[in-house]
Short mmCIF file of C-alpha atoms and ligand atoms in Angstrom, two decimals:
data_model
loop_
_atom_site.label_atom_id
_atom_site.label_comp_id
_atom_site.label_asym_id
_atom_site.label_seq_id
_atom_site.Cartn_x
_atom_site.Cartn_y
_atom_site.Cartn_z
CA UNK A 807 0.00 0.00 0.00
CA UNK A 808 0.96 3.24 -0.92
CA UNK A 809 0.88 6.41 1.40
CA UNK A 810 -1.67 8.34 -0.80
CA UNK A 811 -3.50 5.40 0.10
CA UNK A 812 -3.62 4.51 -3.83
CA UNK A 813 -3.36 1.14 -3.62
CA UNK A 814 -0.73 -0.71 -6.48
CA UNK A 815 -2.17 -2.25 -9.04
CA UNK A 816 -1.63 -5.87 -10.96
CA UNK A 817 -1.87 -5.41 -14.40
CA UNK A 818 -3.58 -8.82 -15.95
CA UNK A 819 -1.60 -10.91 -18.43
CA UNK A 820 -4.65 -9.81 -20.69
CA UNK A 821 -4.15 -6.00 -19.86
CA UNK A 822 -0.17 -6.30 -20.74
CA UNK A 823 -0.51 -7.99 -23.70
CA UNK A 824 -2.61 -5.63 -25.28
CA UNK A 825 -0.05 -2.90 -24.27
CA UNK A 826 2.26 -4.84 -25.97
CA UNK A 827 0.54 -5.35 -28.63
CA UNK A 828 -0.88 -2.49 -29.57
CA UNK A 829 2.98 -0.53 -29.03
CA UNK A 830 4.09 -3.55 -31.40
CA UNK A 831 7.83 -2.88 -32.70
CA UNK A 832 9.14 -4.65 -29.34
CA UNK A 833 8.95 -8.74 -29.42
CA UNK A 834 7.08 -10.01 -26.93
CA UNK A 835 7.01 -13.76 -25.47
CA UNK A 836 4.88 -15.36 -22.51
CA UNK A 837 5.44 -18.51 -21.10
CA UNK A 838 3.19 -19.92 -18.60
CA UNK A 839 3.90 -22.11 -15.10
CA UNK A 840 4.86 -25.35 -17.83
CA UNK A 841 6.99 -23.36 -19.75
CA UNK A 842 4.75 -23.26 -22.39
CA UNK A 843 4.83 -20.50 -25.29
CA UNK A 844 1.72 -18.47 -23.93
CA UNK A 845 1.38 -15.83 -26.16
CA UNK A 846 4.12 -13.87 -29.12
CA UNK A 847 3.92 -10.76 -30.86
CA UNK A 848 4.12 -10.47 -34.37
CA UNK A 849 7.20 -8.88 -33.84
CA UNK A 850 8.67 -11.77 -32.17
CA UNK A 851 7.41 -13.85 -34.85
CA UNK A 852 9.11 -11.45 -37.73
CA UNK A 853 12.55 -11.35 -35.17
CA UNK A 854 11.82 -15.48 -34.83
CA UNK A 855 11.72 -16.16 -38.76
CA UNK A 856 8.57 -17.54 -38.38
CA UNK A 857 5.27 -17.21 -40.35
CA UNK A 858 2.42 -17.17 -38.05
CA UNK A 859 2.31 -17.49 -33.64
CA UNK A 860 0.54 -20.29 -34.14
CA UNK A 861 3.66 -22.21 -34.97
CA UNK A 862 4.58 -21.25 -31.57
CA UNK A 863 1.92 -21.39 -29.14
CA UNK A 864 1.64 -24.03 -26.97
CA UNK A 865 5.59 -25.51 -27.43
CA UNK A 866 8.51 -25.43 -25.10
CA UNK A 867 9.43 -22.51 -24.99
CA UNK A 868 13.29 -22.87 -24.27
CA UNK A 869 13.26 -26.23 -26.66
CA UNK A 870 12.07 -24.09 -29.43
CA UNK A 871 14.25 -20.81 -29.24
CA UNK A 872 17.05 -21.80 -26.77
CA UNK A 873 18.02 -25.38 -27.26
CA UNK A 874 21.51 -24.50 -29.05
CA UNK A 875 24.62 -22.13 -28.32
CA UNK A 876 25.94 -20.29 -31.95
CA UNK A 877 28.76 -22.93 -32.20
CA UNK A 878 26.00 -25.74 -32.75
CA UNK A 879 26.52 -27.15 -28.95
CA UNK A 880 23.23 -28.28 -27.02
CA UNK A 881 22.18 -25.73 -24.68
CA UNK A 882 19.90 -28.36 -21.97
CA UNK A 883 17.00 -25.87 -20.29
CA UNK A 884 19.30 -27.11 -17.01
CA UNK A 885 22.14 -24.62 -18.10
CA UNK A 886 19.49 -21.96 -19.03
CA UNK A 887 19.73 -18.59 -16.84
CA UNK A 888 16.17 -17.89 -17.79
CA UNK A 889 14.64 -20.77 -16.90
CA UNK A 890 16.14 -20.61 -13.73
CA UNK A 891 15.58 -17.25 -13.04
CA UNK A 892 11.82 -17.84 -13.98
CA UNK A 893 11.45 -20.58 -11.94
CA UNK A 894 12.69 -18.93 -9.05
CA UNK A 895 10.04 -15.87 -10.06
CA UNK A 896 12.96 -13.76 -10.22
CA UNK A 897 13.73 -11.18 -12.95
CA UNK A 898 16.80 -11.29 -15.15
CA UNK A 899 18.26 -9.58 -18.30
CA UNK A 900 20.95 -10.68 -20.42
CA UNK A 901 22.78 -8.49 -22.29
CA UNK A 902 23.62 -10.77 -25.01
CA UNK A 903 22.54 -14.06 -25.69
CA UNK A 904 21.26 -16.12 -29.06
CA UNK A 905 18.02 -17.58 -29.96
CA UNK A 906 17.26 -20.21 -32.48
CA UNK A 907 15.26 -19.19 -35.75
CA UNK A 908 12.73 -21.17 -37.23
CA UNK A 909 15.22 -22.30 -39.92
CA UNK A 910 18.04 -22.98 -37.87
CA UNK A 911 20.08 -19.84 -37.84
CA UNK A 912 21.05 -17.76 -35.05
CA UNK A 913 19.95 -14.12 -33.76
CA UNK A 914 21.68 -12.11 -31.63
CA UNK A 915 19.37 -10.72 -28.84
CA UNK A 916 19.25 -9.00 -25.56
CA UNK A 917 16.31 -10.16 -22.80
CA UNK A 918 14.34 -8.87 -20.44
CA UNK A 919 12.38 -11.12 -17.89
CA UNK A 920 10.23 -10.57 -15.47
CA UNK A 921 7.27 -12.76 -13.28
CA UNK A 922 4.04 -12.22 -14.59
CA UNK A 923 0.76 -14.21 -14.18
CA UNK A 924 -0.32 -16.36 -17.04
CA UNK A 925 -3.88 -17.95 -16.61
CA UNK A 926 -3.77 -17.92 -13.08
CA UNK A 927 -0.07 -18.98 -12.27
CA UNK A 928 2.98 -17.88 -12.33
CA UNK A 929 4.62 -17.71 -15.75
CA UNK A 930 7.25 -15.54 -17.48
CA UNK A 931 6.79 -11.87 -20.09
CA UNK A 932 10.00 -11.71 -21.79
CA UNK A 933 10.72 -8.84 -24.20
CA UNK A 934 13.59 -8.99 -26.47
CA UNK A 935 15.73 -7.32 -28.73
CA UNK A 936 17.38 -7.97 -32.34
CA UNK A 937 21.00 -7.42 -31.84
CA UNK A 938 21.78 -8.12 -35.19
CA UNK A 939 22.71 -4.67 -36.63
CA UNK A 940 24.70 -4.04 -33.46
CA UNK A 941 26.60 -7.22 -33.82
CA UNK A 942 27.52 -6.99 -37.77
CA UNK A 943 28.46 -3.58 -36.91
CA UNK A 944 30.78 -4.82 -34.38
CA UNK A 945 32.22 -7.31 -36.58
CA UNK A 946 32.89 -4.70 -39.73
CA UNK A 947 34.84 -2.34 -36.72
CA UNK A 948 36.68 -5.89 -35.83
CA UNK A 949 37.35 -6.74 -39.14
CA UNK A 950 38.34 -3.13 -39.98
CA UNK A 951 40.60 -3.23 -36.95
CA UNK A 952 42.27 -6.63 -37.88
CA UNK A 953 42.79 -5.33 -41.56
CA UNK A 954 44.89 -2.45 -39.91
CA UNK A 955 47.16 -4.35 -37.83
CA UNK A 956 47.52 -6.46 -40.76
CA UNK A 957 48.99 -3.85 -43.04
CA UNK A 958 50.72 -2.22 -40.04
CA UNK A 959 52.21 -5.14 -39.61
CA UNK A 960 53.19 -6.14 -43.14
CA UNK A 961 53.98 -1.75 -43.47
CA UNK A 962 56.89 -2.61 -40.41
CA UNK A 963 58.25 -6.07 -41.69
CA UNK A 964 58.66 -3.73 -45.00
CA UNK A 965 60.29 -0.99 -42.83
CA UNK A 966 62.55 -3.43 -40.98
CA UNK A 967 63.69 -5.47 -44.37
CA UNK A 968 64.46 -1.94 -45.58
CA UNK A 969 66.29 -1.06 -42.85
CA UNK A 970 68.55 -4.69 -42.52
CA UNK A 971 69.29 -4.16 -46.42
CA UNK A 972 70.90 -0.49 -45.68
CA UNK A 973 72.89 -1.96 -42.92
CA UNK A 974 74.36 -4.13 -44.75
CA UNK A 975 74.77 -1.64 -47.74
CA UNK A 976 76.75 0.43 -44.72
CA UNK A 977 78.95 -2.05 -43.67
CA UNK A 978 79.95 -3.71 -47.00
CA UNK A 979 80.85 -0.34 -47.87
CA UNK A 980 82.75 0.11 -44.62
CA UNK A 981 84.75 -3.74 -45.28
CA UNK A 982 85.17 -2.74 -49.02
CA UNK A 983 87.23 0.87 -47.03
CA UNK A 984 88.88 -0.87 -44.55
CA UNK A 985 89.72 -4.10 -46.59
CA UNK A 986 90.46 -4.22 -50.37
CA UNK A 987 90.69 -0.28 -50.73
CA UNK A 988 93.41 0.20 -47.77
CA UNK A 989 94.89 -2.61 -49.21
CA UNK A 990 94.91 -1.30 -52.86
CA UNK A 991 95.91 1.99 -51.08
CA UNK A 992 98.86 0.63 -49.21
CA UNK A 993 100.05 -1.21 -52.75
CA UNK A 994 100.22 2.19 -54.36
CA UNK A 995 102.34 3.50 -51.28
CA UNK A 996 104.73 0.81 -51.98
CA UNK A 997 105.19 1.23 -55.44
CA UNK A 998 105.44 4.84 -55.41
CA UNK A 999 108.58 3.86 -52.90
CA UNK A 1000 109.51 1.34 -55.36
CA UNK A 1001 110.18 3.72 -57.97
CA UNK A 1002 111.84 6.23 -56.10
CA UNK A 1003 114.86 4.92 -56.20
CA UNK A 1004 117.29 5.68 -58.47
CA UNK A 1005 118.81 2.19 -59.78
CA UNK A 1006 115.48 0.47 -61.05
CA UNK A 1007 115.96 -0.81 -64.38
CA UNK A 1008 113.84 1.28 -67.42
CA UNK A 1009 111.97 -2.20 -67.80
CA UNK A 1010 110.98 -2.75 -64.56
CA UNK A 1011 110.41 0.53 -64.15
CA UNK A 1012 107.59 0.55 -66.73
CA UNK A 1013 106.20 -2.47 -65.77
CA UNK A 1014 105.80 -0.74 -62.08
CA UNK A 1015 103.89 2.22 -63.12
CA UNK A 1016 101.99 0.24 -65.49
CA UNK A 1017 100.98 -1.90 -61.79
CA UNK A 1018 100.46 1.54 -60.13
CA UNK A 1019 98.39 3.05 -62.54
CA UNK A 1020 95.91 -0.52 -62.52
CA UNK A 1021 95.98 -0.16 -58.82
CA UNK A 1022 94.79 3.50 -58.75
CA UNK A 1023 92.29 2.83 -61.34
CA UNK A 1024 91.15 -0.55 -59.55
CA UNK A 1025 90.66 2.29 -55.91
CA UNK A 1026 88.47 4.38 -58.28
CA UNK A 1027 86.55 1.48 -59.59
CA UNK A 1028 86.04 -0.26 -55.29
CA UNK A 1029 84.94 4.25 -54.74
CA UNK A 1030 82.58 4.20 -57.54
CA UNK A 1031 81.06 0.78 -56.71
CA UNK A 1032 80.99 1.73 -52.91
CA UNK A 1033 79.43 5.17 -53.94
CA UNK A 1034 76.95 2.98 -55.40
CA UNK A 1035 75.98 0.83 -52.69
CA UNK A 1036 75.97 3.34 -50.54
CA UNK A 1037 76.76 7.08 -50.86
CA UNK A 1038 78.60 8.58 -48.49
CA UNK A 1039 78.63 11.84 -49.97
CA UNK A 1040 74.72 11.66 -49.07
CA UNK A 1041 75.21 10.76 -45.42
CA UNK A 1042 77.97 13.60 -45.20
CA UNK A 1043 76.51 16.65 -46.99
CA UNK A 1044 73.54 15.60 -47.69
CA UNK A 1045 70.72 15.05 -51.24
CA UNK A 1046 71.79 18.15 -53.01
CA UNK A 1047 75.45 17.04 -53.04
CA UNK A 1048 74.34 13.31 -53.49
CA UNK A 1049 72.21 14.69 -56.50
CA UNK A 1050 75.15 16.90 -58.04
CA UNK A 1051 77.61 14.55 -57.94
CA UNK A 1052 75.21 12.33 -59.85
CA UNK A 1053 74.37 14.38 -62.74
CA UNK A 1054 78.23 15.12 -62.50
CA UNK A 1055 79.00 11.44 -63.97
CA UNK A 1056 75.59 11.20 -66.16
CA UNK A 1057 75.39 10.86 -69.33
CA UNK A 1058 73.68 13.92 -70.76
CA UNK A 1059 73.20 17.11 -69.31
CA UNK A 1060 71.49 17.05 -66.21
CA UNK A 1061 69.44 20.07 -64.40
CA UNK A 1062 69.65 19.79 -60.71
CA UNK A 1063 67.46 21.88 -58.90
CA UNK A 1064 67.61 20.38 -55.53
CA UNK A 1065 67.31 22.56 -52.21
CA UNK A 1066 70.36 22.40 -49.96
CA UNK A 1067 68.34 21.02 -46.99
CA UNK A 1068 68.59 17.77 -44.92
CA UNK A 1069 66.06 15.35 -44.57
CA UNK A 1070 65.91 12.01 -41.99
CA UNK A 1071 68.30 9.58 -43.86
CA UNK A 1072 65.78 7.29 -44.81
CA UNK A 1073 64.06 9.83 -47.06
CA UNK A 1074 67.56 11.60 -48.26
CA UNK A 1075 68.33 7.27 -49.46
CA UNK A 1076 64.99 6.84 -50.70
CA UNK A 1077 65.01 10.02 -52.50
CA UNK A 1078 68.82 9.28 -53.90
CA UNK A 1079 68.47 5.98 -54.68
CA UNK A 1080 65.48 6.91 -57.05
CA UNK A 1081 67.20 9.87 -58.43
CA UNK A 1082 69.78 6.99 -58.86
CA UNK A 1083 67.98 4.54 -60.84
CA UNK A 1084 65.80 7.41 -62.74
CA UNK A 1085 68.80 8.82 -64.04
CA UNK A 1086 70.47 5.34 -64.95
CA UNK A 1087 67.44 4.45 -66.68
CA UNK A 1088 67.77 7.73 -68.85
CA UNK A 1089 71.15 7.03 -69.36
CA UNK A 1090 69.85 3.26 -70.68
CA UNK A 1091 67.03 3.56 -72.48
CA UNK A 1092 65.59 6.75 -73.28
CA UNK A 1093 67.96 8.59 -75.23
CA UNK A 1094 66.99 11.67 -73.96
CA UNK A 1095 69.12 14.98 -74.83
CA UNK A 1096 68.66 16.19 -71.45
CA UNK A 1097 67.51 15.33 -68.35
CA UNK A 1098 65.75 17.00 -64.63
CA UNK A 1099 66.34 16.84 -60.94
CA UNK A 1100 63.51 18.60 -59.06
CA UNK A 1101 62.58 18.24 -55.35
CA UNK A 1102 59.85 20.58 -53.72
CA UNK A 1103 59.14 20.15 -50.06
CA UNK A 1104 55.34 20.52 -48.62
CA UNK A 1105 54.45 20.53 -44.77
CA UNK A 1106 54.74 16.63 -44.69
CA UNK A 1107 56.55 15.34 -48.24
CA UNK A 1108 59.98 15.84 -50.07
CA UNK A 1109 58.82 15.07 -53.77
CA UNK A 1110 61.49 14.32 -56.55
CA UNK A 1111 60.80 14.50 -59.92
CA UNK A 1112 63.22 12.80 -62.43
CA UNK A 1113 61.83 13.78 -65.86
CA UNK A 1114 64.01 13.18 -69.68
CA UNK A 1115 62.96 14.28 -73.25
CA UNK A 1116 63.59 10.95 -74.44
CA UNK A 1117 61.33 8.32 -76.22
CA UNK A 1118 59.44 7.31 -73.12
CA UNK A 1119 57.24 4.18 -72.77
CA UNK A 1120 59.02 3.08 -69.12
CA UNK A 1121 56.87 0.82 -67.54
CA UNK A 1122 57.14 -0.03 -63.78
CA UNK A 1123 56.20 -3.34 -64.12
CA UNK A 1124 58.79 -4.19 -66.95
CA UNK A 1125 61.77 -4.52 -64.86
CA UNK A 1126 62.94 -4.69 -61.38
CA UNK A 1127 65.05 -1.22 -60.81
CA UNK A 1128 61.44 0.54 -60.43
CA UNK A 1129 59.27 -1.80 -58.97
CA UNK A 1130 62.01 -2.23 -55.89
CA UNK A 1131 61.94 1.61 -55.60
CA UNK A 1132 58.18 1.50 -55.32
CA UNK A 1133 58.91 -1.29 -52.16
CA UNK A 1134 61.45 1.07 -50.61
CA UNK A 1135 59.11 3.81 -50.70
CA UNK A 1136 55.94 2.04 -49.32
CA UNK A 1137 58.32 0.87 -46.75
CA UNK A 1138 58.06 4.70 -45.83
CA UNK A 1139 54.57 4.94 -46.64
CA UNK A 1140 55.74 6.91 -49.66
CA UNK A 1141 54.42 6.86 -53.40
CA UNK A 1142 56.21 5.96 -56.62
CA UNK A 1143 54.72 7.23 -60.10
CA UNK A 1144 55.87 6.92 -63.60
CA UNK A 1145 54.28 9.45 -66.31
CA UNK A 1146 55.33 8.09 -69.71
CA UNK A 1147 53.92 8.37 -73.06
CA UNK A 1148 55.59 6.88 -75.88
CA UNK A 1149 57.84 10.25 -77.54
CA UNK A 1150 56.69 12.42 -74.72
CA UNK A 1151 59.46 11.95 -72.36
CA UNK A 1152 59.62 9.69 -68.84
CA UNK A 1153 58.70 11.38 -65.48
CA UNK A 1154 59.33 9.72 -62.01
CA UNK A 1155 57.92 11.30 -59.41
CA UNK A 1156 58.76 10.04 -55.76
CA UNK A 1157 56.43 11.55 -52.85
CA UNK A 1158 58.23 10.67 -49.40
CA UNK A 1159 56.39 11.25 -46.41
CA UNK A 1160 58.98 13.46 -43.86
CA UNK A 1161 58.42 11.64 -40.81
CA UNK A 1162 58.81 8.20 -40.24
CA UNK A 1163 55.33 6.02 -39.76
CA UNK A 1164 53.98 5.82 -36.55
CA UNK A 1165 54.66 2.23 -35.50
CA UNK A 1166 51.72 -0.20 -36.16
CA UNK A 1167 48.47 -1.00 -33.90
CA UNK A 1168 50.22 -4.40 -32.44
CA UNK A 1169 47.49 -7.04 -33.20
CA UNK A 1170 47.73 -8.08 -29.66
CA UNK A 1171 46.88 -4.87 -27.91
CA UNK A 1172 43.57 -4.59 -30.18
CA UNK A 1173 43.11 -8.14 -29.11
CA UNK A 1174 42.87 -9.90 -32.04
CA UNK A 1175 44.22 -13.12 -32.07
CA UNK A 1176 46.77 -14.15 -34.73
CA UNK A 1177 44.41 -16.59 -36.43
CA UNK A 1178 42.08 -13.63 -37.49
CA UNK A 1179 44.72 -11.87 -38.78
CA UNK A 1180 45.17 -15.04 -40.95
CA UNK A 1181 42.20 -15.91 -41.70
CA UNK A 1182 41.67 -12.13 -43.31
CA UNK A 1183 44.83 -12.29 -45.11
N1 LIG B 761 63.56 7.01 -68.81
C1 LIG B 761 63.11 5.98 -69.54
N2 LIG B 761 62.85 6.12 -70.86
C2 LIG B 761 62.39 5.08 -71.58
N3 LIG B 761 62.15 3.86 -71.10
C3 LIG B 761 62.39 3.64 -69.79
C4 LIG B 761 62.88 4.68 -68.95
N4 LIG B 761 63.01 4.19 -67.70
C5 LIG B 761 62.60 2.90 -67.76
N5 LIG B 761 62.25 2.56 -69.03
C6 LIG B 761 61.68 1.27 -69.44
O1 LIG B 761 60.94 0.76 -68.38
C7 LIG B 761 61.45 -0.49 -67.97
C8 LIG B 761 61.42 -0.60 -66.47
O2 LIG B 761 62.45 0.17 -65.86
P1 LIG B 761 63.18 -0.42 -64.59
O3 LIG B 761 62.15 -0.80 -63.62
O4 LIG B 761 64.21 0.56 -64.16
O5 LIG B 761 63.80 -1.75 -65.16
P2 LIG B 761 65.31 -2.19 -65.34
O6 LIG B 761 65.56 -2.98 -64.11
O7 LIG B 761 65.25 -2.99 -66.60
O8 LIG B 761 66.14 -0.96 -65.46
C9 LIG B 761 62.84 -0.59 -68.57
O9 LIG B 761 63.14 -1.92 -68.86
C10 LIG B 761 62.72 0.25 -69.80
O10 LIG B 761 62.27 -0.51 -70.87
MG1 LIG B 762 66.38 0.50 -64.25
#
């Protein structure tokens, strides 16, 4: 009893029902004392894949919607919250939890229980809800999310194979200094002091400085190929210099018009060893007359342009120099793009971002386990 003296009222099974039914969208389901389907909406009905209630009324209610978990496993009324919640008169609502359809399939749907009297005992009013949108649209942000760990992942194994490869570029570069060109080096020393003196025979003599001069052209050959591998004009003044000293050695006229600024190392290699290839490729095929070195820096890119007046008709996918200078740039989330129209001339453009990716979303901290990620792949 109330203090106004109003006393609280039992709505009838009858009176709820028609509530229900009349404000229709929400699926309604009464079971009575035997668990017994007492009464459904026709939205349960629609929700239940089914084509009329009278398919419904008068079954077992957990045997008909309830008797299986998603992975096919039985699901005994035993095990079933609901039923004993409802036997116990008590109410209970489950968050998430999966009914059978009328053909077999699964829907996702949240419950709400409570004790209500059904022809005169005590029997169950359950309302539910389709979950179904909510739960694809969790799986789309899921798969979403595994798809980007994926590539973040593959984007830092591409980073990291990168990175080994210039290593080693540096330190065959630093044997081929220390090793065969000191060695070279120290062979020139000693023939120098060979000849110095005055009582060498004119034949021997020649035969010397013909030795000295292979061994001085043999240190400029082990320079050029080191230069190759790895510049170390780049890593000591920088891409302008890099750039210069390429067109320097090319083999028609080159235009460099390269700002004197630094970038992080990985972009000044990126951006040399393109300028690299680019120009070797005008060099090989083009038969240009002249060619272009052109950077421009935006608030987040160095792009390099590599363009020739030759025949064109370069095609990335034709050989391997371009295709592996695409790799190193995606490695940097970078682009690679060749403009080339048969007799218009070739253009490579390279767009470098400035700062290095931000490391991946680990799959493990968006807790995905590693057979999604597979599976997806
Ligand atoms: N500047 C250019 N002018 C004309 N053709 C070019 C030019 N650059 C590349 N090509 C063509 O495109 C192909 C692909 O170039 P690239 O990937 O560097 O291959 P490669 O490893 O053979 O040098 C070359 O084989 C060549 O036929
Ligand atoms: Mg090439």
């Amino acid at each position: 009893m109330r203090s106004d003296g109003r006393r609280r009222r039992r709505w009838s099974a009858g009176e709820v029902q028609e509530a229900l039914v009349i404000s229709g969208e929400i699926p309604l389901w009464l079971v009575d004392g035997d668990d017994r389907i007492a009464f459904v909406n026709d939205a349960a009905v629609r929700t239940l894949g089914y084509d009329s209630d009278d398919e419904l009324l008068g079954r077992p209610s957990h045997d008909t919607v309830h008797w299986k978990h998603p992975d096919g496993s039985p699901y005994p009324a035993e095990d079933c919250p609901i039923t004993h919640a409802t036997r116990r008169g008590e109410p209970i609502r489950m968050e998430r939890d999966w009914w059978v359809r009328k053909d077999g399939s699964m829907v996702p749907i949240s419950i709400h229980c409570v004790q209500m009297e059904i022809d005169g005992r005590m029997g169950t009013a359950m309302t539910f809800h389709d979950l179904t949108a909510s739960v694809e649209a969790e799986q789309e942000r899921r798969r979403y999310d595994v798809e980007r760990a994926r590539l973040g992942e593959v984007r830092a194994s591409r980073t990291r194979i990168v990175e080994a490869a210039d290593e080693q570029r540096r330190r065959l570069v630093r044997d081929l200094h220390d090793g065969a060109q000191s060695g070279l080096v120290r062979i020139v020393l000693a023939l120098q002091l060979a000849l110095r003196g005055g009582d060498v025979p004119g034949e021997v003599r020649t035969l010397v400085g013909d030795a000295l001069g292979d061994a001085r052209s043999a240190i400029d050959e082990l320079r050029e190929l080191a230069h190759g591998i790895h510049p170390a004009v780049l890593t000591r003044s920088g891409l302008a210099a890099g750039v210069r000293a390429m067109a320097d050695r090319a083999s028609v006229p080159v235009v460099v018009d390269v700002a004197d600024e630094r970038y992080p190392e990985p972009v000044e290699l990126a951006a040399y060893f393109v300028a690299a290839e680019a120009l070797t490729n005008v060099a090989k095929y083009a038969r240009a007359s002249t060619a272009r070195v052109t950077t421009t820096r935006t608030e987040s890119h160095l792009v390099l342009t590599v363009d020739d007046d030759g025949i064109g008709g370069a095609r990335a996918s034709a050989g391997r120099g371009l295709a592996g200078l695409a790799d190193r740039l995606a490695a940097l989330d970078g682009t690679l793009t060749v403009s080339s129209q048969p007799g218009k001339g070739t253009c490579v453009r390279a767009e470098i971002p400035l700062s290095t990716p931000a490391p991946p979303a680990a799959a493990a901290e968006l807790d995905v386990p590693p057979h999604d990620i597979e599976r997806l792949a």
